[in-house]
Amino acid sequence: MRGRRWHLFASATLALWAGSVSAQTQNLLDIWGKALERDPVFASAKANRNAILEKVPQARAQLLPFLTGSTGAELDDVRRTNLDRDSTEKRGLWAVTLTQPIIDIAAWEQLKQSQLEAESADLAVQQAWQDLLLRVAQAYFGVLAAQDTLVTLDAQKQAITNQLEAAKKGFELGSATIADTYEAQARLDLINASEIEARNALQVSQDQLQKIINERPQALAGLSGNINLPPPQPARITDWTSQAGQASLEVARAVLSTRIAEKQINIAKSGHYPTLDFYAQSGSASDRGIYGPQAGPRSVDSTVGVQLSIPIFAGGGISSRVREQTSVLQRTRYDLESTRRQAVQLTQQYFSGVVSGLAQVSALQAAEKSSKASLDANQTGYEVGVRVNIDVLNAQQQLYETQRALANARYNTLLNGLRLKAVAGTLTEADLRAVNALLTSQNNN
């Protein structure tokens, strides 16, 4: 009966604590909204994407007409052998030139390459978004796990303190030995040490969450004790591995890297190709001076034509660049295969983590019930004299360790579910909302 009273006391303490902070409780979606606005890693990825997107208009500009203007002044001083005969002329020159590339294989390939780089940058932002979601969930559950540990240690400390008082009274009355007091005191000292470590762990986990949202987290909504965690859908691992091998964001970026490398080879080869430009120019062509006895109106000459440029020999540099980019392409293909294998391996790992996690949660729930029954039985046996103090202490420790393991198993299972969808390329905000619904349900109980 006394063990049951301590459970009720701990539950009442938690209820009072929850009620006092309910007005300030933040849930997972609250933290997610702040993270989207404040996380510097995600903001950096978006800024980098915006920078890379500018490569497309820059590459396109190489294929569009461009207009240049030039002007200048010349001083022509002519001196003869006969020093008394010399002349000086001053001229002003100007020209406007319009150039339109007609055939430029390198510029076309650079445009296609820049478009592929822009697609890769978009995927990088999606990756950063998924990574932020996972970091938020991991940091959030890290705080909850640290809080659970501290609350459990608090309840265990209170139970041991009461057991210590009972042992002291028993020793004073002669119904127990001093060993019972020493055993309870030793357990209490260990709990005090564990409590210090747990408070530090809570501080560290809160710091991790603060690093993302740039503010100290308030009280967080937690998981309800009677929730049913969702199994993976689809339920076959082959469906997940097939999806990850094709649609994973990492794999998609690796595919784009190979295509970019192919374009780079074409750019290198284009060094052997001719270029053809259309040009039109208009400007001054007079040799008359600006002022003086020869000053007069100057003529304006206009020229229209095409210019063909054919590379003949570049010292072997073009061939070397082609060989270099061919090796780069081979490397990107190997990287693509490695990325596919990594995606499949992570999919198997996270799928197994969800399935085994669900089984572990079910087993620990059964263990929690049996541990509670064991504690009640040992507490009753101690009161009637058929159990000793160490039996009660061991039963208490087993119950609280089981409760901590159960809470951690729930958090890990939910995180593995999110990681599984991320590696398969299907993680969305709806998945975070589904997890958040498990948290808000606690407030409705």
CSV table of C-alpha atoms in Angstrom, one decimal:
chain,number,residue,atom,x,y,z
A,1,MET,CA,0.0,0.0,0.0
A,2,ARG,CA,2.8,2.4,0.8
A,3,GLY,CA,4.3,1.9,-2.7
A,4,ARG,CA,1.0,2.7,-4.3
A,5,ARG,CA,0.8,5.9,-2.2
A,6,TRP,CA,4.2,7.0,-3.5
A,7,HIS,CA,3.0,6.5,-7.1
A,8,LEU,CA,0.0,8.6,-6.4
A,9,PHE,CA,2.2,11.2,-4.8
A,10,ALA,CA,4.5,11.3,-7.8
A,11,SER,CA,1.5,11.5,-10.2
A,12,ALA,CA,0.0,14.4,-8.2
A,13,THR,CA,3.3,16.2,-8.2
A,14,LEU,CA,3.6,15.9,-12.0
A,15,ALA,CA,0.0,17.0,-12.4
A,16,LEU,CA,0.5,20.1,-10.3
A,17,TRP,CA,3.7,21.0,-12.2
A,18,ALA,CA,2.0,20.5,-15.6
A,19,GLY,CA,-0.9,22.6,-14.5
A,20,SER,CA,1.3,25.5,-13.4
A,21,VAL,CA,3.0,25.8,-16.8
A,22,SER,CA,0.1,24.8,-19.1
A,23,ALA,CA,-0.4,28.4,-20.0
A,24,GLN,CA,3.2,28.6,-21.3
A,25,THR,CA,3.5,25.1,-22.8
A,26,GLN,CA,5.0,24.9,-26.3
A,27,ASN,CA,4.4,22.0,-28.6
A,28,LEU,CA,6.5,20.6,-31.5
A,29,LEU,CA,4.8,22.8,-34.1
A,30,ASP,CA,5.5,25.9,-32.0
A,31,ILE,CA,9.2,25.1,-31.9
A,32,TRP,CA,9.1,24.2,-35.6
A,33,GLY,CA,7.7,27.6,-36.6
A,34,LYS,CA,10.4,29.4,-34.6
A,35,ALA,CA,13.1,27.2,-36.1
A,36,LEU,CA,12.0,28.0,-39.7
A,37,GLU,CA,12.4,31.7,-39.0
A,38,ARG,CA,15.6,31.6,-36.9
A,39,ASP,CA,17.8,28.6,-37.7
A,40,PRO,CA,21.0,30.0,-39.3
A,41,VAL,CA,21.9,26.6,-41.0
A,42,PHE,CA,18.6,26.6,-43.0
A,43,ALA,CA,18.9,30.3,-43.7
A,44,SER,CA,22.4,29.7,-45.0
A,45,ALA,CA,21.2,27.0,-47.4
A,46,LYS,CA,18.5,29.3,-48.8
A,47,ALA,CA,21.1,32.1,-49.3
A,48,ASN,CA,23.4,29.7,-51.0
A,49,ARG,CA,20.6,28.6,-53.3
A,50,ASN,CA,19.8,32.2,-54.2
A,51,ALA,CA,23.4,32.8,-55.1
A,52,ILE,CA,23.6,29.6,-57.3
A,53,LEU,CA,20.4,30.5,-59.1
A,54,GLU,CA,22.1,33.7,-60.4
A,55,LYS,CA,24.4,31.4,-62.5
A,56,VAL,CA,21.5,30.8,-64.9
A,57,PRO,CA,21.0,34.4,-66.1
A,58,GLN,CA,24.8,34.9,-66.1
A,59,ALA,CA,25.2,31.9,-68.4
A,60,ARG,CA,22.3,33.0,-70.6
A,61,ALA,CA,23.9,36.4,-70.9
A,62,GLN,CA,26.8,34.8,-72.8
A,63,LEU,CA,24.3,33.9,-75.6
A,64,LEU,CA,22.6,37.3,-75.9
A,65,PRO,CA,23.7,40.3,-77.8
A,66,PHE,CA,26.0,42.7,-76.0
A,67,LEU,CA,26.8,46.3,-76.8
A,68,THR,CA,30.0,48.1,-76.1
A,69,GLY,CA,31.1,51.7,-76.5
A,70,SER,CA,34.6,53.1,-76.6
A,71,THR,CA,36.1,56.5,-76.9
A,72,GLY,CA,39.6,58.0,-76.8
A,73,ALA,CA,41.9,60.8,-77.9
A,74,GLU,CA,45.1,60.6,-79.8
A,75,LEU,CA,48.1,62.9,-80.0
A,76,ASP,CA,50.3,62.4,-83.2
A,77,ASP,CA,53.6,64.2,-83.1
A,78,VAL,CA,55.7,63.8,-86.2
A,79,ARG,CA,59.3,65.1,-86.4
A,80,ARG,CA,61.4,65.0,-89.5
A,81,THR,CA,65.2,64.7,-89.8
A,82,ASN,CA,65.1,68.3,-90.6
A,83,LEU,CA,64.2,69.6,-87.1
A,84,ASP,CA,62.5,72.7,-88.5
A,85,ARG,CA,59.7,70.5,-90.0
A,86,ASP,CA,57.3,68.8,-87.6
A,87,SER,CA,53.6,68.4,-87.2
A,88,THR,CA,51.3,67.6,-84.3
A,89,GLU,CA,47.8,66.3,-84.7
A,90,LYS,CA,45.1,65.6,-82.1
A,91,ARG,CA,42.2,63.4,-82.8
A,92,GLY,CA,39.1,62.2,-80.9
A,93,LEU,CA,37.8,58.7,-81.6
A,94,TRP,CA,34.7,56.8,-80.7
A,95,ALA,CA,33.0,53.5,-81.6
A,96,VAL,CA,29.9,51.5,-80.7
A,97,THR,CA,30.0,47.8,-81.3
A,98,LEU,CA,27.1,45.3,-81.2
A,99,THR,CA,28.1,41.6,-81.0
A,100,GLN,CA,25.7,38.6,-81.2
A,101,PRO,CA,27.0,35.1,-80.7
A,102,ILE,CA,25.7,32.7,-83.3
A,103,ILE,CA,27.6,29.5,-82.7
A,104,ASP,CA,29.1,29.1,-79.2
A,105,ILE,CA,28.9,25.5,-78.0
A,106,ALA,CA,30.7,26.2,-74.7
A,107,ALA,CA,28.2,29.0,-73.8
A,108,TRP,CA,25.2,26.7,-74.5
A,109,GLU,CA,26.7,23.9,-72.4
A,110,GLN,CA,27.4,26.3,-69.6
A,111,LEU,CA,23.8,27.4,-69.7
A,112,LYS,CA,22.6,23.8,-69.4
A,113,GLN,CA,25.1,23.2,-66.6
A,114,SER,CA,23.9,26.2,-64.7
A,115,GLN,CA,20.3,25.0,-64.9
A,116,LEU,CA,21.4,21.7,-63.4
A,117,GLU,CA,23.3,23.5,-60.7
A,118,ALA,CA,20.1,25.5,-59.9
A,119,GLU,CA,18.1,22.2,-59.6
A,120,SER,CA,20.8,20.8,-57.3
A,121,ALA,CA,20.6,24.0,-55.2
A,122,ASP,CA,16.8,23.6,-54.9
A,123,LEU,CA,17.3,20.0,-53.7
A,124,ALA,CA,19.9,21.3,-51.2
A,125,VAL,CA,17.3,23.6,-49.7
A,126,GLN,CA,14.9,20.7,-49.4
A,127,GLN,CA,17.6,18.7,-47.7
A,128,ALA,CA,18.3,21.5,-45.3
A,129,TRP,CA,14.5,21.7,-44.6
A,130,GLN,CA,14.3,18.0,-43.8
A,131,ASP,CA,17.5,18.2,-41.7
A,132,LEU,CA,16.0,21.1,-39.8
A,133,LEU,CA,12.8,19.1,-39.1
A,134,LEU,CA,14.8,16.2,-37.8
A,135,ARG,CA,17.1,18.4,-35.7
A,136,VAL,CA,14.0,20.1,-34.2
A,137,ALA,CA,12.4,16.7,-33.4
A,138,GLN,CA,15.6,15.3,-32.0
A,139,ALA,CA,16.3,18.3,-29.8
A,140,TYR,CA,12.6,18.5,-28.7
A,141,PHE,CA,12.5,14.8,-27.6
A,142,GLY,CA,16.0,15.2,-26.1
A,143,VAL,CA,14.6,17.8,-23.7
A,144,LEU,CA,11.6,15.6,-22.9
A,145,ALA,CA,13.8,12.6,-22.3
A,146,ALA,CA,16.0,14.6,-19.9
A,147,GLN,CA,12.9,15.9,-18.1
A,148,ASP,CA,11.5,12.4,-17.8
A,149,THR,CA,14.8,11.2,-16.3
A,150,LEU,CA,14.8,14.1,-13.8
A,151,VAL,CA,11.2,13.6,-12.8
A,152,THR,CA,11.7,9.9,-12.4
A,153,LEU,CA,14.7,10.4,-10.3
A,154,ASP,CA,12.8,12.9,-8.2
A,155,ALA,CA,10.0,10.3,-7.5
A,156,GLN,CA,12.6,7.6,-6.9
A,157,LYS,CA,14.4,9.9,-4.5
A,158,GLN,CA,11.2,10.6,-2.5
A,159,ALA,CA,10.4,6.9,-2.4
A,160,ILE,CA,13.9,6.1,-1.1
A,161,THR,CA,13.7,8.9,1.4
A,162,ASN,CA,10.5,7.5,2.8
A,163,GLN,CA,12.0,4.0,2.8
A,164,LEU,CA,15.0,5.4,4.7
A,165,GLU,CA,12.7,7.0,7.3
A,166,ALA,CA,10.9,3.7,7.7
A,167,ALA,CA,14.2,1.8,8.2
A,168,LYS,CA,15.3,4.3,10.9
A,169,LYS,CA,12.0,3.9,12.7
A,170,GLY,CA,12.3,0.1,12.4
A,171,PHE,CA,15.7,0.2,13.8
A,172,GLU,CA,14.6,2.4,16.7
A,173,LEU,CA,11.8,0.0,17.4
A,174,GLY,CA,14.0,-3.1,17.1
A,175,SER,CA,12.1,-4.5,14.1
A,176,ALA,CA,15.0,-3.9,11.6
A,177,THR,CA,18.7,-3.9,11.6
A,178,ILE,CA,21.0,-0.9,11.0
A,179,ALA,CA,21.9,-2.5,7.6
A,180,ASP,CA,18.5,-1.5,6.3
A,181,THR,CA,19.3,2.1,7.1
A,182,TYR,CA,22.7,1.9,5.5
A,183,GLU,CA,21.3,0.3,2.4
A,184,ALA,CA,18.6,3.0,2.0
A,185,GLN,CA,21.2,5.8,2.7
A,186,ALA,CA,23.5,4.4,0.0
A,187,ARG,CA,20.7,4.3,-2.6
A,188,LEU,CA,19.8,7.9,-1.7
A,189,ASP,CA,23.4,9.0,-2.1
A,190,LEU,CA,23.5,7.4,-5.5
A,191,ILE,CA,20.3,9.0,-6.5
A,192,ASN,CA,21.6,12.4,-5.4
A,193,ALA,CA,24.6,11.9,-7.7
A,194,SER,CA,22.4,10.8,-10.6
A,195,GLU,CA,20.2,13.8,-10.1
A,196,ILE,CA,23.1,16.2,-10.5
A,197,GLU,CA,24.0,14.4,-13.8
A,198,ALA,CA,20.4,14.5,-14.9
A,199,ARG,CA,20.1,18.3,-14.3
A,200,ASN,CA,23.2,18.9,-16.3
A,201,ALA,CA,21.9,16.7,-19.2
A,202,LEU,CA,18.7,18.7,-19.1
A,203,GLN,CA,20.7,21.9,-19.4
A,204,VAL,CA,22.6,20.6,-22.3
A,205,SER,CA,19.5,19.4,-24.2
A,206,GLN,CA,17.8,22.8,-23.6
A,207,ASP,CA,21.0,24.4,-25.0
A,208,GLN,CA,20.7,22.3,-28.1
A,209,LEU,CA,17.1,23.4,-28.7
A,210,GLN,CA,18.0,27.0,-27.9
A,211,LYS,CA,20.8,26.8,-30.6
A,212,ILE,CA,18.1,26.2,-33.2
A,213,ILE,CA,15.4,28.7,-32.1
A,214,ASN,CA,17.6,31.3,-30.5
A,215,GLU,CA,15.6,31.4,-27.3
A,216,ARG,CA,15.2,29.4,-24.1
A,217,PRO,CA,12.5,26.8,-24.5
A,218,GLN,CA,9.6,27.0,-22.2
A,219,ALA,CA,7.7,24.0,-20.8
A,220,LEU,CA,7.2,21.4,-23.6
A,221,ALA,CA,4.2,19.3,-24.3
A,222,GLY,CA,5.0,15.6,-23.7
A,223,LEU,CA,3.8,12.2,-24.9
A,224,SER,CA,0.7,10.8,-23.3
A,225,GLY,CA,1.3,7.5,-21.5
A,226,ASN,CA,-1.4,5.6,-23.3
A,227,ILE,CA,-0.7,6.5,-26.9
A,228,ASN,CA,-0.4,3.9,-29.7
A,229,LEU,CA,2.6,4.6,-31.9
A,230,PRO,CA,2.0,4.3,-35.6
A,231,PRO,CA,3.7,1.4,-37.6
A,232,PRO,CA,5.5,2.2,-40.8
A,233,GLN,CA,3.3,2.4,-43.9
A,234,PRO,CA,3.9,0.7,-46.2
A,235,ALA,CA,4.7,-2.3,-44.0
A,236,ARG,CA,7.2,-4.0,-46.4
A,237,ILE,CA,10.9,-3.0,-46.2
A,238,THR,CA,11.4,-3.6,-49.9
A,239,ASP,CA,8.9,-0.8,-50.7
A,240,TRP,CA,10.9,1.6,-48.6
A,241,THR,CA,14.3,0.6,-50.0
A,242,SER,CA,13.1,0.9,-53.5
A,243,GLN,CA,11.7,4.4,-52.8
A,244,ALA,CA,14.9,5.5,-51.1
A,245,GLY,CA,17.1,4.2,-54.0
A,246,GLN,CA,15.2,6.3,-56.4
A,247,ALA,CA,13.6,9.3,-54.6
A,248,SER,CA,16.0,10.1,-51.8
A,249,LEU,CA,17.2,13.7,-52.0
A,250,GLU,CA,20.8,12.6,-51.5
A,251,VAL,CA,20.4,10.2,-54.5
A,252,ALA,CA,18.7,12.9,-56.6
A,253,ARG,CA,21.6,15.4,-55.9
A,254,ALA,CA,24.1,12.7,-56.7
A,255,VAL,CA,22.3,12.1,-60.1
A,256,LEU,CA,22.5,15.8,-60.8
A,257,SER,CA,26.2,15.8,-59.9
A,258,THR,CA,26.9,13.2,-62.6
A,259,ARG,CA,24.9,15.2,-65.2
A,260,ILE,CA,26.8,18.4,-64.3
A,261,ALA,CA,30.1,16.5,-64.7
A,262,GLU,CA,28.9,15.3,-68.2
A,263,LYS,CA,28.2,18.9,-69.1
A,264,GLN,CA,31.6,19.9,-67.9
A,265,ILE,CA,33.2,17.4,-70.3
A,266,ASN,CA,31.2,18.9,-73.1
A,267,ILE,CA,32.4,22.4,-72.1
A,268,ALA,CA,36.0,21.2,-72.1
A,269,LYS,CA,35.6,19.6,-75.5
A,270,SER,CA,34.1,22.8,-76.9
A,271,GLY,CA,37.6,24.3,-76.8
A,272,HIS,CA,38.2,22.5,-80.1
A,273,TYR,CA,35.0,23.9,-81.7
A,274,PRO,CA,34.8,27.0,-83.8
A,275,THR,CA,32.7,30.0,-82.7
A,276,LEU,CA,30.8,32.3,-85.0
A,277,ASP,CA,29.7,35.9,-84.0
A,278,PHE,CA,27.8,38.6,-85.8
A,279,TYR,CA,29.0,42.1,-85.2
A,280,ALA,CA,28.0,45.6,-86.2
A,281,GLN,CA,30.2,48.6,-85.5
A,282,SER,CA,29.8,52.3,-86.0
A,283,GLY,CA,32.4,55.0,-85.2
A,284,SER,CA,34.6,57.9,-86.2
A,285,ALA,CA,37.3,57.1,-88.9
A,286,SER,CA,38.5,60.6,-89.8
A,287,ASP,CA,42.2,61.5,-89.6
A,288,ARG,CA,41.4,65.2,-89.4
A,289,GLY,CA,42.3,67.0,-86.2
A,290,ILE,CA,39.9,68.3,-83.5
A,291,TYR,CA,40.9,71.9,-84.1
A,292,GLY,CA,43.4,73.9,-86.0
A,293,PRO,CA,43.7,74.7,-89.8
A,294,GLN,CA,42.9,71.1,-90.7
A,295,ALA,CA,39.9,70.8,-88.5
A,296,GLY,CA,36.7,69.9,-90.2
A,297,PRO,CA,33.8,67.4,-90.3
A,298,ARG,CA,34.8,63.8,-89.5
A,299,SER,CA,33.3,60.8,-91.3
A,300,VAL,CA,31.3,58.0,-89.5
A,301,ASP,CA,32.1,54.5,-90.7
A,302,SER,CA,29.7,51.6,-90.1
A,303,THR,CA,30.7,47.9,-90.4
A,304,VAL,CA,28.6,44.8,-90.4
A,305,GLY,CA,29.9,41.2,-90.7
A,306,VAL,CA,30.4,37.8,-89.1
A,307,GLN,CA,33.5,36.6,-87.5
A,308,LEU,CA,34.5,32.9,-87.5
A,309,SER,CA,37.2,31.8,-85.0
A,310,ILE,CA,38.7,28.4,-85.3
A,311,PRO,CA,41.1,27.1,-82.6
A,312,ILE,CA,44.1,25.4,-84.1
A,313,PHE,CA,46.5,24.5,-81.2
A,314,ALA,CA,46.3,25.2,-77.5
A,315,GLY,CA,49.4,23.4,-76.2
A,316,GLY,CA,47.5,20.3,-75.2
A,317,GLY,CA,45.5,22.2,-72.5
A,318,ILE,CA,42.1,21.4,-73.9
A,319,SER,CA,42.8,17.6,-74.1
A,320,SER,CA,44.1,17.7,-70.6
A,321,ARG,CA,40.9,19.4,-69.3
A,322,VAL,CA,38.8,16.7,-71.1
A,323,ARG,CA,40.8,13.9,-69.4
A,324,GLU,CA,40.4,15.7,-66.1
A,325,GLN,CA,36.6,16.1,-66.4
A,326,THR,CA,36.3,12.5,-67.5
A,327,SER,CA,37.9,11.4,-64.3
A,328,VAL,CA,35.6,13.7,-62.4
A,329,LEU,CA,32.6,12.1,-64.1
A,330,GLN,CA,33.9,8.6,-63.1
A,331,ARG,CA,34.2,9.8,-59.5
A,332,THR,CA,30.6,11.2,-59.4
A,333,ARG,CA,29.3,7.9,-60.8
A,334,TYR,CA,31.0,6.0,-58.0
A,335,ASP,CA,29.7,8.6,-55.5
A,336,LEU,CA,26.2,8.1,-56.9
A,337,GLU,CA,26.4,4.3,-56.4
A,338,SER,CA,27.8,4.8,-52.9
A,339,THR,CA,24.9,7.3,-52.1
A,340,ARG,CA,22.3,4.8,-53.3
A,341,ARG,CA,23.8,2.0,-51.1
A,342,GLN,CA,23.9,4.4,-48.2
A,343,ALA,CA,20.3,5.3,-48.7
A,344,VAL,CA,19.2,1.7,-48.8
A,345,GLN,CA,21.3,0.9,-45.7
A,346,LEU,CA,19.8,3.8,-43.7
A,347,THR,CA,16.3,2.8,-44.8
A,348,GLN,CA,16.8,-0.7,-43.5
A,349,GLN,CA,18.3,0.7,-40.3
A,350,TYR,CA,15.4,3.1,-39.6
A,351,PHE,CA,12.7,0.6,-40.7
A,352,SER,CA,14.2,-1.9,-38.4
A,353,GLY,CA,14.4,0.8,-35.7
A,354,VAL,CA,10.7,1.5,-36.0
A,355,VAL,CA,9.6,-2.1,-36.0
A,356,SER,CA,11.8,-3.2,-33.2
A,357,GLY,CA,11.0,0.0,-31.3
A,358,LEU,CA,7.3,-0.8,-31.4
A,359,ALA,CA,8.0,-4.3,-30.1
A,360,GLN,CA,10.3,-2.8,-27.4
A,361,VAL,CA,7.6,-0.3,-26.3
A,362,SER,CA,5.1,-3.2,-26.0
A,363,ALA,CA,7.5,-5.3,-24.0
A,364,LEU,CA,8.4,-2.4,-21.7
A,365,GLN,CA,4.8,-1.5,-21.1
A,366,ALA,CA,4.3,-5.1,-19.9
A,367,ALA,CA,7.4,-4.8,-17.8
A,368,GLU,CA,6.2,-1.6,-16.3
A,369,LYS,CA,3.0,-3.3,-15.1
A,370,SER,CA,4.8,-6.3,-13.7
A,371,SER,CA,7.4,-4.0,-12.0
A,372,LYS,CA,4.6,-2.0,-10.3
A,373,ALA,CA,3.0,-5.2,-9.1
A,374,SER,CA,6.4,-6.4,-7.9
A,375,LEU,CA,7.0,-3.2,-6.0
A,376,ASP,CA,3.6,-3.3,-4.4
A,377,ALA,CA,4.2,-7.0,-3.4
A,378,ASN,CA,7.6,-6.2,-1.9
A,379,GLN,CA,6.4,-3.2,-0.1
A,380,THR,CA,3.5,-5.2,1.5
A,381,GLY,CA,5.9,-8.0,2.3
A,382,TYR,CA,8.3,-5.6,4.0
A,383,GLU,CA,5.5,-4.2,6.1
A,384,VAL,CA,4.5,-7.7,7.3
A,385,GLY,CA,8.1,-8.8,7.7
A,386,VAL,CA,8.5,-11.3,4.9
A,387,ARG,CA,10.7,-9.0,2.8
A,388,VAL,CA,13.7,-7.0,3.7
A,389,ASN,CA,14.6,-3.4,2.9
A,390,ILE,CA,16.9,-4.3,0.0
A,391,ASP,CA,14.1,-6.1,-1.8
A,392,VAL,CA,11.9,-3.0,-1.8
A,393,LEU,CA,14.8,-0.8,-3.0
A,394,ASN,CA,15.6,-3.2,-5.8
A,395,ALA,CA,11.9,-3.2,-6.9
A,396,GLN,CA,11.8,0.6,-6.8
A,397,GLN,CA,14.9,0.8,-9.0
A,398,GLN,CA,13.6,-1.7,-11.4
A,399,LEU,CA,10.3,0.2,-11.8
A,400,TYR,CA,11.9,3.6,-12.4
A,401,GLU,CA,14.5,2.2,-14.8
A,402,THR,CA,11.8,0.5,-16.8
A,403,GLN,CA,9.8,3.8,-17.0
A,404,ARG,CA,12.8,5.7,-18.3
A,405,ALA,CA,13.5,3.0,-20.8
A,406,LEU,CA,9.9,3.0,-22.0
A,407,ALA,CA,9.9,6.8,-22.5
A,408,ASN,CA,13.2,6.7,-24.4
A,409,ALA,CA,11.9,3.8,-26.6
A,410,ARG,CA,8.9,5.9,-27.5
A,411,TYR,CA,11.0,8.9,-28.5
A,412,ASN,CA,13.4,6.8,-30.5
A,413,THR,CA,10.6,5.0,-32.3
A,414,LEU,CA,9.1,8.3,-33.4
A,415,LEU,CA,12.4,9.7,-34.4
A,416,ASN,CA,13.2,6.6,-36.5
A,417,GLY,CA,9.9,7.0,-38.2
A,418,LEU,CA,10.7,10.5,-39.2
A,419,ARG,CA,14.2,9.5,-40.3
A,420,LEU,CA,12.8,6.7,-42.4
A,421,LYS,CA,10.6,9.1,-44.3
A,422,ALA,CA,13.4,11.6,-44.7
A,423,VAL,CA,15.8,9.0,-46.3
A,424,ALA,CA,13.0,7.9,-48.6
A,425,GLY,CA,12.4,11.5,-49.7
A,426,THR,CA,8.8,11.6,-48.4
A,427,LEU,CA,9.1,13.6,-45.2
A,428,THR,CA,6.6,16.5,-45.1
A,429,GLU,CA,5.3,18.9,-42.5
A,430,ALA,CA,2.2,16.6,-42.2
A,431,ASP,CA,4.4,14.0,-40.6
A,432,LEU,CA,5.5,16.5,-38.0
A,433,ARG,CA,1.8,17.4,-37.4
A,434,ALA,CA,1.0,13.7,-36.9
A,435,VAL,CA,3.7,13.5,-34.2
A,436,ASN,CA,2.6,16.8,-32.7
A,437,ALA,CA,-1.0,15.3,-32.3
A,438,LEU,CA,0.5,12.7,-30.0
A,439,LEU,CA,1.9,15.4,-27.9
A,440,THR,CA,-1.2,17.7,-27.7
A,441,SER,CA,-3.3,14.7,-26.8
A,442,GLN,CA,-1.7,14.8,-23.4
A,443,ASN,CA,-3.2,18.2,-22.7
A,444,ASN,CA,-6.6,16.8,-23.4
A,445,ASN,CA,-6.5,14.0,-20.9
